Amino acid sequence: MTNGDNAARPKLPFLAVVALISCTLIRPSSGFVDVSGSNHAEEPNNDEHPSLPSASSQATEDEYDDDFFPPIADSDDISYFFSTYDLDGLHWALSNIFALSPRNPQNNVNKSIRRELSPKLVSRGGGDNYTTEYKLLHDLEQARYLARVLKESKPSVADYFQSTVIPIYEEVLKNIPPLEDLSRTKGLYAFTKADYESGIGNVYNKALYIESADEINPTWHTQNGGSLLNNQLDFEGIQNNWFGHGQNSPTTSTTSIPGALVVDNLLSTSALQTIRQLLLRNTHWYQTKTPLEFGKYVGSYVDDGLHDPLFLQLAKQLHESMPRIMKGHELKYMWAYKYDSEWESGIRLHADQAAVNVNLWVSLDGADLEVEGFGGGLVVFTAKPPANWDFESYNTNTEFVIDHLLRPTNFANLTIAHKPNRAVIFDSALFHQTDRYRFKKGYENGRINLTLLFGEMKMGDGDDGNAGRARVGQEL
């Protein structure tokens, strides 16, 4: 953007233009939009497979061409819809983009509307022609879980996972070399001809099963007075804690860092259970990290499948409940991560491009082994990136950050132990990292966090980036 008159006119997001000219398109309440106008997927049939598009709510190919929707939504698109709380519009946009993508198994049948994956999705680990051993093991465990829990309610879907998906994953896993033999690719494994002959291209990183919150809990809109949040929370006190004045709220843990606080029991009991099921059941975990570089965790993103209306409603209710903290900060992004229980370290030192970070743990009660020295939570430091740094500088030059930003503060930090339904709300520019963890083995026992980002990052002043004060090593 240049100076002058143009600088005063914000760019209208592309999806905003799409929304303005697309009044004839149906805004679905959940699931895929059937952009193909087709209903002829192979087993399992659509009646019992909610991830496959249904002809009952469709925007057909004739209503727009292949370029009508962008290949991926960006943060400006998300913020545009959220700024007026147009959650239906945001869900409409995200679900249509997703339905057009290679994630939709229906597009394997109707290739005339198939798009290539966005390069952005591929570059962050969401490609469909490579994997890692831990990612494929996660997918195998999830397939086994679905085959078991859906056996009575959706037998043909359960049989599809048992007879088709699981054997493919098991066969391809045999072909992946040991991690030490993949040092050149930092742990990534490219699928081979033999893998494709086994059928991996038909199942890997596909939305094989998508179940909406409405299906899991049809009354989630009205339970707890319509609130997903714990109605016993004192949000006025929480906001006072954020700004560093007033008495600590009885619903927050003590913190001495303005701009960082902990809220226990953030969600209502029913909302927590529904979110857990969404994250355990839905096959929208497409991102893998290079394990020799970043560790072992899989990711799901709002612009790539994590767009159930419940998640969008949660963002709205958080935004409304903390108006002083959220003032001027629209929803920008959202993700969820699942961590490999065989590993002990999660996300390394970094800062996120947002003003407010809401990090919520939704792991099962009792899954955390609570071993001494393995808090399993989050370490939030009091230092910010300097104003003259770019994203790559402060998220890749770790040694420089440690030596020049953290060490001068004597590594002042707030260390928050993991606890189910505990949220850490903090200035997203503060450097932070996952604390070491140890969780029980088993698919349902993994460490899971849901993160919502609001607003634009506010970096530190000057060249040192130091911000905030804390007692060194304070632990909650």
CSV table of C-alpha atoms in Angstrom, one decimal:
chain,number,residue,atom,x,y,z
A,1,MET,CA,0.0,0.0,0.0
A,2,THR,CA,1.3,3.4,-0.9
A,3,ASN,CA,1.1,6.7,1.0
A,4,GLY,CA,-1.6,9.3,0.3
A,5,ASP,CA,-5.3,8.7,-0.4
A,6,ASN,CA,-4.8,5.0,-1.1
A,7,ALA,CA,-3.3,4.4,2.3
A,8,ALA,CA,-6.6,5.4,3.9
A,9,ARG,CA,-8.6,2.9,1.9
A,10,PRO,CA,-8.2,-0.7,3.2
A,11,LYS,CA,-8.0,-3.4,0.7
A,12,LEU,CA,-11.4,-5.2,0.3
A,13,PRO,CA,-10.6,-8.9,0.8
A,14,PHE,CA,-11.2,-11.0,-2.3
A,15,LEU,CA,-13.8,-13.1,-0.5
A,16,ALA,CA,-15.7,-10.0,0.4
A,17,VAL,CA,-16.1,-9.2,-3.3
A,18,VAL,CA,-17.2,-12.8,-3.9
A,19,ALA,CA,-19.8,-12.5,-1.1
A,20,LEU,CA,-21.2,-9.3,-2.6
A,21,ILE,CA,-21.8,-10.8,-6.0
A,22,SER,CA,-22.9,-14.2,-5.0
A,23,CYS,CA,-26.4,-13.7,-3.5
A,24,THR,CA,-27.7,-16.8,-5.4
A,25,LEU,CA,-25.3,-19.2,-3.7
A,26,ILE,CA,-26.6,-21.2,-0.8
A,27,ARG,CA,-24.8,-20.7,2.5
A,28,PRO,CA,-24.6,-24.2,4.1
A,29,SER,CA,-25.0,-24.7,7.8
A,30,SER,CA,-22.4,-27.5,7.9
A,31,GLY,CA,-20.4,-30.0,5.9
A,32,PHE,CA,-19.4,-29.7,2.2
A,33,VAL,CA,-21.2,-27.9,-0.5
A,34,ASP,CA,-21.7,-30.2,-3.5
A,35,VAL,CA,-19.9,-28.2,-6.1
A,36,SER,CA,-20.1,-31.1,-8.5
A,37,GLY,CA,-23.8,-31.5,-8.6
A,38,SER,CA,-23.0,-35.1,-8.3
A,39,ASN,CA,-23.9,-37.8,-5.8
A,40,HIS,CA,-22.1,-40.8,-7.2
A,41,ALA,CA,-19.2,-41.5,-4.8
A,42,GLU,CA,-18.0,-45.0,-4.4
A,43,GLU,CA,-18.4,-46.9,-1.1
A,44,PRO,CA,-19.2,-45.9,1.5
A,45,ASN,CA,-22.4,-44.3,0.3
A,46,ASN,CA,-23.3,-40.7,1.0
A,47,ASP,CA,-26.3,-41.5,3.2
A,48,GLU,CA,-24.0,-42.8,6.0
A,49,HIS,CA,-20.9,-40.8,5.2
A,50,PRO,CA,-21.3,-37.2,6.3
A,51,SER,CA,-17.9,-36.1,4.8
A,52,LEU,CA,-19.2,-36.7,1.3
A,53,PRO,CA,-21.2,-33.9,-0.3
A,54,SER,CA,-24.9,-34.1,-0.3
A,55,ALA,CA,-27.1,-32.9,-3.1
A,56,SER,CA,-29.5,-31.4,-0.6
A,57,SER,CA,-27.4,-28.2,-0.2
A,58,GLN,CA,-25.5,-27.5,-3.3
A,59,ALA,CA,-23.9,-24.7,-5.3
A,60,THR,CA,-23.5,-26.4,-8.7
A,61,GLU,CA,-20.6,-25.9,-11.1
A,62,ASP,CA,-22.8,-24.0,-13.5
A,63,GLU,CA,-23.3,-21.2,-10.9
A,64,TYR,CA,-19.6,-20.2,-10.9
A,65,ASP,CA,-16.4,-21.1,-12.7
A,66,ASP,CA,-13.3,-22.7,-11.2
A,67,ASP,CA,-11.9,-19.2,-10.3
A,68,PHE,CA,-15.0,-18.0,-8.4
A,69,PHE,CA,-13.4,-18.9,-5.0
A,70,PRO,CA,-9.7,-18.4,-4.2
A,71,PRO,CA,-7.6,-21.5,-3.6
A,72,ILE,CA,-7.3,-20.5,0.1
A,73,ALA,CA,-8.8,-17.9,2.4
A,74,ASP,CA,-6.4,-15.4,4.0
A,75,SER,CA,-6.5,-13.6,7.4
A,76,ASP,CA,-8.0,-10.5,5.8
A,77,ASP,CA,-10.9,-12.6,4.5
A,78,ILE,CA,-11.5,-14.1,7.9
A,79,SER,CA,-11.3,-10.8,9.6
A,80,TYR,CA,-13.7,-9.2,7.1
A,81,PHE,CA,-16.6,-11.6,7.8
A,82,PHE,CA,-15.8,-11.6,11.6
A,83,SER,CA,-15.8,-7.8,11.9
A,84,THR,CA,-19.6,-7.9,11.6
A,85,TYR,CA,-19.9,-11.3,13.2
A,86,ASP,CA,-21.1,-12.7,9.9
A,87,LEU,CA,-20.4,-16.3,10.9
A,88,ASP,CA,-22.7,-17.8,8.3
A,89,GLY,CA,-20.9,-15.9,5.6
A,90,LEU,CA,-17.5,-16.9,7.0
A,91,HIS,CA,-18.5,-20.6,7.2
A,92,TRP,CA,-20.0,-20.3,3.7
A,93,ALA,CA,-16.8,-19.0,2.2
A,94,LEU,CA,-14.5,-21.5,4.1
A,95,SER,CA,-16.6,-24.6,3.3
A,96,ASN,CA,-17.0,-23.7,-0.4
A,97,ILE,CA,-13.2,-23.3,-0.8
A,98,PHE,CA,-12.7,-26.6,1.1
A,99,ALA,CA,-15.2,-28.4,-1.0
A,100,LEU,CA,-13.4,-27.4,-4.2
A,101,SER,CA,-10.0,-28.6,-2.9
A,102,PRO,CA,-8.4,-32.0,-3.3
A,103,ARG,CA,-9.3,-32.7,0.3
A,104,ASN,CA,-12.9,-33.4,-0.8
A,105,PRO,CA,-13.0,-37.1,-1.8
A,106,GLN,CA,-15.9,-36.4,-4.2
A,107,ASN,CA,-13.4,-34.5,-6.4
A,108,ASN,CA,-11.5,-37.8,-7.0
A,109,VAL,CA,-14.7,-38.8,-8.9
A,110,ASN,CA,-15.5,-35.5,-10.7
A,111,LYS,CA,-12.0,-34.4,-11.7
A,112,SER,CA,-13.4,-31.5,-13.9
A,113,ILE,CA,-13.6,-29.3,-10.8
A,114,ARG,CA,-10.5,-30.6,-9.0
A,115,ARG,CA,-7.9,-28.0,-8.1
A,116,GLU,CA,-4.3,-28.4,-7.1
A,117,LEU,CA,-3.6,-27.7,-3.4
A,118,SER,CA,-2.6,-24.2,-2.6
A,119,PRO,CA,1.2,-23.8,-2.5
A,120,LYS,CA,0.7,-22.3,1.0
A,121,LEU,CA,-0.8,-25.5,2.3
A,122,VAL,CA,1.9,-27.6,0.8
A,123,SER,CA,4.7,-25.4,2.1
A,124,ARG,CA,3.5,-25.6,5.7
A,125,GLY,CA,3.3,-29.4,5.6
A,126,GLY,CA,-0.1,-30.1,4.2
A,127,GLY,CA,0.8,-31.7,0.9
A,128,ASP,CA,-0.7,-34.9,-0.3
A,129,ASN,CA,2.4,-36.5,-1.9
A,130,TYR,CA,4.6,-36.8,1.2
A,131,THR,CA,4.2,-37.7,4.8
A,132,THR,CA,6.1,-38.6,8.0
A,133,GLU,CA,6.0,-41.8,9.9
A,134,TYR,CA,4.4,-40.1,12.9
A,135,LYS,CA,1.8,-38.4,10.8
A,136,LEU,CA,0.8,-41.7,9.1
A,137,LEU,CA,0.7,-43.4,12.5
A,138,HIS,CA,-1.6,-40.7,13.7
A,139,ASP,CA,-3.9,-41.3,10.7
A,140,LEU,CA,-3.8,-45.0,11.2
A,141,GLU,CA,-4.7,-44.6,14.9
A,142,GLN,CA,-7.6,-42.3,14.0
A,143,ALA,CA,-8.9,-44.7,11.3
A,144,ARG,CA,-8.9,-47.5,13.9
A,145,TYR,CA,-10.6,-45.3,16.4
A,146,LEU,CA,-13.3,-44.4,13.8
A,147,ALA,CA,-13.8,-48.0,12.8
A,148,ARG,CA,-14.5,-48.8,16.5
A,149,VAL,CA,-16.7,-45.9,17.6
A,150,LEU,CA,-18.8,-45.8,14.4
A,151,LYS,CA,-19.4,-49.6,14.2
A,152,GLU,CA,-22.9,-49.4,15.7
A,153,SER,CA,-24.1,-46.0,14.5
A,154,LYS,CA,-22.6,-46.0,10.9
A,155,PRO,CA,-21.6,-49.5,10.1
A,156,SER,CA,-20.7,-48.9,6.4
A,157,VAL,CA,-18.4,-46.1,7.3
A,158,ALA,CA,-16.8,-48.1,10.0
A,159,ASP,CA,-16.3,-51.0,7.5
A,160,TYR,CA,-14.8,-48.6,5.0
A,161,PHE,CA,-12.1,-47.6,7.4
A,162,GLN,CA,-11.6,-51.2,8.6
A,163,SER,CA,-11.4,-52.8,5.2
A,164,THR,CA,-10.0,-50.0,3.0
A,165,VAL,CA,-8.3,-47.2,4.8
A,166,ILE,CA,-6.5,-49.1,7.6
A,167,PRO,CA,-4.8,-51.7,5.2
A,168,ILE,CA,-3.5,-48.9,3.0
A,169,TYR,CA,-1.9,-47.0,5.9
A,170,GLU,CA,-0.5,-50.3,7.3
A,171,GLU,CA,1.1,-51.2,4.0
A,172,VAL,CA,2.6,-47.8,3.3
A,173,LEU,CA,4.0,-47.6,6.8
A,174,LYS,CA,6.1,-50.6,6.1
A,175,ASN,CA,7.8,-48.7,3.3
A,176,ILE,CA,8.9,-45.7,5.3
A,177,PRO,CA,12.6,-45.9,6.3
A,178,PRO,CA,13.8,-45.2,9.8
A,179,LEU,CA,14.0,-41.6,10.8
A,180,GLU,CA,17.8,-41.5,10.8
A,181,ASP,CA,17.8,-42.5,7.1
A,182,LEU,CA,15.7,-39.5,6.2
A,183,SER,CA,18.1,-36.8,7.4
A,184,ARG,CA,18.3,-35.2,3.9
A,185,THR,CA,14.6,-34.4,4.0
A,186,LYS,CA,14.5,-33.8,7.8
A,187,GLY,CA,12.2,-36.8,8.3
A,188,LEU,CA,9.8,-36.3,5.3
A,189,TYR,CA,9.0,-39.3,3.2
A,190,ALA,CA,7.8,-38.9,-0.4
A,191,PHE,CA,5.3,-41.5,-1.6
A,192,THR,CA,6.5,-44.0,-4.1
A,193,LYS,CA,4.9,-45.8,-7.0
A,194,ALA,CA,4.3,-48.8,-4.8
A,195,ASP,CA,2.5,-46.6,-2.3
A,196,TYR,CA,0.2,-45.2,-4.9
A,197,GLU,CA,-0.5,-48.7,-6.2
A,198,SER,CA,-1.5,-49.5,-2.6
A,199,GLY,CA,-4.1,-46.7,-2.8
A,200,ILE,CA,-2.5,-44.0,-0.7
A,201,GLY,CA,-3.5,-41.3,-3.1
A,202,ASN,CA,-7.2,-42.0,-2.5
A,203,VAL,CA,-7.1,-41.7,1.3
A,204,TYR,CA,-4.2,-39.6,2.5
A,205,ASN,CA,-5.0,-36.1,3.6
A,206,LYS,CA,-8.6,-36.5,2.5
A,207,ALA,CA,-11.7,-35.5,4.4
A,208,LEU,CA,-12.8,-39.1,4.7
A,209,TYR,CA,-15.0,-38.4,7.7
A,210,ILE,CA,-16.4,-35.0,8.7
A,211,GLU,CA,-19.0,-34.9,11.5
A,212,SER,CA,-20.5,-31.5,12.5
A,213,ALA,CA,-21.1,-30.2,16.0
A,214,ASP,CA,-24.8,-30.3,15.1
A,215,GLU,CA,-24.6,-34.1,14.5
A,216,ILE,CA,-22.5,-34.7,17.7
A,217,ASN,CA,-24.6,-32.5,19.9
A,218,PRO,CA,-27.7,-31.1,18.3
A,219,THR,CA,-28.5,-28.8,21.2
A,220,TRP,CA,-25.1,-27.1,21.5
A,221,HIS,CA,-26.7,-23.9,20.4
A,222,THR,CA,-29.0,-23.7,23.4
A,223,GLN,CA,-27.2,-25.5,26.1
A,224,ASN,CA,-25.8,-23.4,29.0
A,225,GLY,CA,-28.0,-20.5,27.8
A,226,GLY,CA,-26.4,-20.6,24.4
A,227,SER,CA,-23.0,-20.0,25.8
A,228,LEU,CA,-20.0,-22.2,25.0
A,229,LEU,CA,-18.1,-20.6,27.8
A,230,ASN,CA,-18.3,-21.3,31.5
A,231,ASN,CA,-21.0,-18.9,32.8
A,232,GLN,CA,-19.3,-18.7,36.2
A,233,LEU,CA,-16.3,-16.8,34.8
A,234,ASP,CA,-15.7,-13.2,35.8
A,235,PHE,CA,-14.6,-11.7,32.5
A,236,GLU,CA,-14.4,-8.2,34.0
A,237,GLY,CA,-11.9,-9.5,36.5
A,238,ILE,CA,-10.1,-11.4,33.8
A,239,GLN,CA,-9.7,-8.2,31.8
A,240,ASN,CA,-8.4,-6.3,34.8
A,241,ASN,CA,-5.7,-9.0,35.2
A,242,TRP,CA,-4.8,-8.6,31.6
A,243,PHE,CA,-4.1,-4.9,32.0
A,244,GLY,CA,-2.3,-5.5,35.3
A,245,HIS,CA,-4.5,-3.7,37.7
A,246,GLY,CA,-7.3,-4.5,40.2
A,247,GLN,CA,-7.6,-7.6,42.3
A,248,ASN,CA,-7.1,-11.0,40.7
A,249,SER,CA,-10.3,-12.6,39.5
A,250,PRO,CA,-11.2,-15.8,41.4
A,251,THR,CA,-11.6,-17.5,38.0
A,252,THR,CA,-8.0,-16.8,36.9
A,253,SER,CA,-4.7,-18.0,38.2
A,254,THR,CA,-2.3,-15.3,39.6
A,255,THR,CA,0.1,-13.8,37.1
A,256,SER,CA,2.5,-10.9,37.4
A,257,ILE,CA,2.8,-10.2,33.6
A,258,PRO,CA,0.4,-7.7,32.2
A,259,GLY,CA,-0.8,-9.1,28.9
A,260,ALA,CA,-0.6,-12.8,30.0
A,261,LEU,CA,-3.1,-14.7,32.1
A,262,VAL,CA,-4.5,-18.1,32.8
A,263,VAL,CA,-8.2,-19.0,32.9
A,264,ASP,CA,-9.3,-22.4,34.2
A,265,ASN,CA,-12.5,-24.1,33.1
A,266,LEU,CA,-12.9,-21.8,30.2
A,267,LEU,CA,-15.6,-23.9,28.4
A,268,SER,CA,-18.8,-25.3,29.6
A,269,THR,CA,-18.7,-29.1,30.2
A,270,SER,CA,-20.9,-29.8,27.2
A,271,ALA,CA,-18.9,-27.5,24.9
A,272,LEU,CA,-15.6,-29.1,26.0
A,273,GLN,CA,-17.0,-32.6,25.2
A,274,THR,CA,-18.3,-31.6,21.8
A,275,ILE,CA,-15.0,-29.9,20.8
A,276,ARG,CA,-13.1,-33.0,21.9
A,277,GLN,CA,-15.2,-35.2,19.7
A,278,LEU,CA,-14.8,-32.8,16.7
A,279,LEU,CA,-11.1,-33.0,17.1
A,280,LEU,CA,-10.9,-36.7,17.7
A,281,ARG,CA,-13.3,-37.8,14.9
A,282,ASN,CA,-12.8,-35.4,12.0
A,283,THR,CA,-10.1,-36.3,9.5
A,284,HIS,CA,-8.9,-32.7,8.9
A,285,TRP,CA,-5.4,-33.2,10.3
A,286,TYR,CA,-3.4,-32.5,7.2
A,287,GLN,CA,-0.2,-30.8,8.4
A,288,THR,CA,2.9,-32.7,9.3
A,289,LYS,CA,6.1,-31.1,10.5
A,290,THR,CA,9.7,-32.2,9.6
A,291,PRO,CA,10.4,-34.2,12.8
A,292,LEU,CA,14.1,-33.7,12.7
A,293,GLU,CA,13.6,-30.0,12.7
A,294,PHE,CA,10.4,-29.1,14.5
A,295,GLY,CA,9.3,-32.2,16.4
A,296,LYS,CA,6.2,-34.4,16.0
A,297,TYR,CA,2.8,-32.9,15.9
A,298,VAL,CA,0.0,-32.7,13.4
A,299,GLY,CA,-2.0,-29.6,12.6
A,300,SER,CA,-5.5,-28.6,11.5
A,301,TYR,CA,-6.3,-25.0,10.3
A,302,VAL,CA,-9.3,-22.8,9.8
A,303,ASP,CA,-8.5,-22.3,6.1
A,304,ASP,CA,-8.1,-26.0,5.6
A,305,GLY,CA,-11.0,-27.9,7.2
A,306,LEU,CA,-11.2,-26.6,10.8
A,307,HIS,CA,-14.3,-24.4,10.2
A,308,ASP,CA,-17.2,-26.0,12.0
A,309,PRO,CA,-19.7,-23.3,13.1
A,310,LEU,CA,-19.0,-24.2,16.7
A,311,PHE,CA,-15.4,-23.1,16.4
A,312,LEU,CA,-16.5,-19.8,14.8
A,313,GLN,CA,-19.1,-19.3,17.5
A,314,LEU,CA,-16.5,-19.8,20.1
A,315,ALA,CA,-14.3,-17.1,18.6
A,316,LYS,CA,-17.3,-14.7,18.6
A,317,GLN,CA,-18.2,-15.4,22.3
A,318,LEU,CA,-14.6,-14.9,23.4
A,319,HIS,CA,-14.4,-11.7,21.5
A,320,GLU,CA,-17.7,-10.4,23.0
A,321,SER,CA,-16.8,-11.5,26.5
A,322,MET,CA,-13.5,-9.5,26.6
A,323,PRO,CA,-14.3,-6.2,24.8
A,324,ARG,CA,-11.4,-4.3,26.4
A,325,ILE,CA,-8.8,-6.9,25.5
A,326,MET,CA,-10.3,-7.6,22.1
A,327,LYS,CA,-11.0,-3.9,21.1
A,328,GLY,CA,-9.9,-3.5,17.5
A,329,HIS,CA,-8.8,-7.1,17.2
A,330,GLU,CA,-10.9,-9.3,14.9
A,331,LEU,CA,-10.4,-13.0,14.5
A,332,LYS,CA,-7.4,-13.6,12.3
A,333,TYR,CA,-6.7,-17.3,12.4
A,334,MET,CA,-7.3,-20.5,14.2
A,335,TRP,CA,-5.6,-23.9,14.4
A,336,ALA,CA,-5.5,-27.1,16.5
A,337,TYR,CA,-2.5,-29.3,17.1
A,338,LYS,CA,-2.1,-32.9,18.3
A,339,TYR,CA,1.2,-34.0,19.7
A,340,ASP,CA,2.9,-37.4,19.5
A,341,SER,CA,3.0,-39.0,22.9
A,342,GLU,CA,6.2,-40.8,22.0
A,343,TRP,CA,7.9,-37.4,21.8
A,344,GLU,CA,8.6,-35.0,24.7
A,345,SER,CA,8.9,-31.6,23.1
A,346,GLY,CA,6.4,-29.6,21.1
A,347,ILE,CA,6.5,-26.2,19.4
A,348,ARG,CA,9.9,-24.5,19.7
A,349,LEU,CA,10.5,-20.9,20.7
A,350,HIS,CA,8.5,-18.4,18.5
A,351,ALA,CA,6.1,-15.5,18.4
A,352,ASP,CA,2.8,-15.3,16.5
A,353,GLN,CA,1.6,-12.6,14.2
A,354,ALA,CA,-1.4,-11.5,16.2
A,355,ALA,CA,-2.3,-9.2,19.1
A,356,VAL,CA,-4.1,-11.7,21.3
A,357,ASN,CA,-3.5,-15.4,21.5
A,358,VAL,CA,-6.0,-17.7,23.2
A,359,ASN,CA,-4.4,-21.1,23.7
A,360,LEU,CA,-6.8,-23.8,25.1
A,361,TRP,CA,-6.0,-27.3,26.1
A,362,VAL,CA,-8.8,-29.9,25.3
A,363,SER,CA,-6.9,-33.1,26.1
A,364,LEU,CA,-8.7,-35.8,28.0
A,365,ASP,CA,-8.7,-35.7,31.8
A,366,GLY,CA,-6.0,-38.1,33.1
A,367,ALA,CA,-4.1,-38.2,29.8
A,368,ASP,CA,-1.2,-36.1,31.2
A,369,LEU,CA,1.1,-38.3,33.2
A,370,GLU,CA,2.1,-35.2,35.3
A,371,VAL,CA,5.7,-36.3,35.6
A,372,GLU,CA,7.9,-33.8,37.6
A,373,GLY,CA,9.9,-31.6,35.2
A,374,PHE,CA,7.3,-32.2,32.4
A,375,GLY,CA,4.7,-29.5,32.9
A,376,GLY,CA,3.2,-30.2,29.5
A,377,GLY,CA,2.0,-26.6,29.2
A,378,LEU,CA,3.4,-23.4,27.9
A,379,VAL,CA,6.4,-21.1,28.7
A,380,VAL,CA,5.6,-17.4,27.9
A,381,PHE,CA,8.7,-15.1,28.0
A,382,THR,CA,8.5,-11.4,28.7
A,383,ALA,CA,10.4,-10.5,25.5
A,384,LYS,CA,9.0,-9.4,22.2
A,385,PRO,CA,10.6,-9.2,18.7
A,386,PRO,CA,12.1,-5.8,18.0
A,387,ALA,CA,10.0,-3.5,15.8
A,388,ASN,CA,12.4,-3.7,12.9
A,389,TRP,CA,12.4,-7.5,12.7
A,390,ASP,CA,10.4,-9.6,10.2
A,391,PHE,CA,8.6,-12.9,10.7
A,392,GLU,CA,11.5,-15.0,9.4
A,393,SER,CA,14.0,-13.2,11.7
A,394,TYR,CA,12.3,-13.7,15.0
A,395,ASN,CA,11.0,-17.3,14.2
A,396,THR,CA,14.1,-18.8,12.6
A,397,ASN,CA,17.0,-17.1,14.3
A,398,THR,CA,16.5,-18.9,17.6
A,399,GLU,CA,20.0,-18.6,19.0
A,400,PHE,CA,20.0,-14.8,18.4
A,401,VAL,CA,16.7,-14.5,20.1
A,402,ILE,CA,18.0,-16.4,23.1
A,403,ASP,CA,21.3,-14.5,23.4
A,404,HIS,CA,20.1,-11.0,22.6
A,405,LEU,CA,16.5,-10.9,23.8
A,406,LEU,CA,15.9,-13.6,26.4
A,407,ARG,CA,19.2,-13.7,28.2
A,408,PRO,CA,19.2,-10.0,29.1
A,409,THR,CA,15.9,-10.6,30.9
A,410,ASN,CA,17.4,-13.5,32.8
A,411,PHE,CA,14.9,-15.6,30.8
A,412,ALA,CA,12.0,-14.0,32.7
A,413,ASN,CA,8.9,-16.1,32.0
A,414,LEU,CA,5.6,-17.4,33.1
A,415,THR,CA,5.5,-21.2,33.0
A,416,ILE,CA,1.9,-22.6,32.9
A,417,ALA,CA,1.3,-26.2,33.5
A,418,HIS,CA,-1.0,-28.2,31.3
A,419,LYS,CA,-4.5,-28.8,32.5
A,420,PRO,CA,-7.6,-29.8,30.5
A,421,ASN,CA,-10.0,-26.9,29.8
A,422,ARG,CA,-7.3,-24.4,30.8
A,423,ALA,CA,-6.7,-21.4,28.6
A,424,VAL,CA,-3.6,-19.2,28.4
A,425,ILE,CA,-4.5,-15.8,27.0
A,426,PHE,CA,-1.5,-13.6,26.2
A,427,ASP,CA,0.0,-11.0,24.0
A,428,SER,CA,0.8,-13.1,20.9
A,429,ALA,CA,4.1,-11.1,20.3
A,430,LEU,CA,5.6,-12.5,23.5
A,431,PHE,CA,8.0,-15.3,22.7
A,432,HIS,CA,6.7,-18.6,23.9
A,433,GLN,CA,7.2,-22.4,23.5
A,434,THR,CA,5.7,-25.7,24.5
A,435,ASP,CA,6.9,-27.0,27.8
A,436,ARG,CA,8.2,-30.6,27.9
A,437,TYR,CA,5.4,-33.1,28.2
A,438,ARG,CA,4.6,-36.8,28.9
A,439,PHE,CA,1.2,-38.2,28.0
A,440,LYS,CA,-0.3,-41.6,28.0
A,441,LYS,CA,0.0,-43.6,24.8
A,442,GLY,CA,-3.1,-44.2,22.7
A,443,TYR,CA,-5.0,-42.1,20.2
A,444,GLU,CA,-7.5,-40.5,22.6
A,445,ASN,CA,-4.8,-39.6,25.1
A,446,GLY,CA,-2.7,-37.2,23.0
A,447,ARG,CA,-2.0,-33.6,24.0
A,448,ILE,CA,-4.4,-31.4,22.0
A,449,ASN,CA,-4.5,-27.6,21.9
A,450,LEU,CA,-6.9,-25.2,20.1
A,451,THR,CA,-5.5,-21.7,19.4
A,452,LEU,CA,-7.3,-18.6,18.3
A,453,LEU,CA,-5.5,-15.5,17.1
A,454,PHE,CA,-7.0,-12.0,17.1
A,455,GLY,CA,-5.7,-8.8,15.7
A,456,GLU,CA,-2.4,-7.6,14.4
A,457,MET,CA,0.9,-8.2,16.3
A,458,LYS,CA,2.3,-5.3,18.3
A,459,MET,CA,6.0,-5.8,18.4
A,460,GLY,CA,8.5,-4.3,21.0
A,461,ASP,CA,10.0,-0.8,20.8
A,462,GLY,CA,13.5,-0.1,19.7
A,463,ASP,CA,16.0,-2.8,19.0
A,464,ASP,CA,15.9,-5.0,22.1
A,465,GLY,CA,12.3,-6.1,21.9
A,466,ASN,CA,12.0,-6.5,25.7
A,467,ALA,CA,8.5,-6.1,27.1
A,468,GLY,CA,6.7,-6.9,30.3
A,469,ARG,CA,7.9,-8.1,33.7
A,470,ALA,CA,7.7,-11.4,35.4
A,471,ARG,CA,9.1,-13.3,38.3
A,472,VAL,CA,11.7,-15.6,36.8
A,473,GLY,CA,10.3,-19.2,36.4
A,474,GLN,CA,7.0,-18.4,38.0
A,475,GLU,CA,4.8,-21.5,37.6
A,476,LEU,CA,1.1,-21.8,37.9
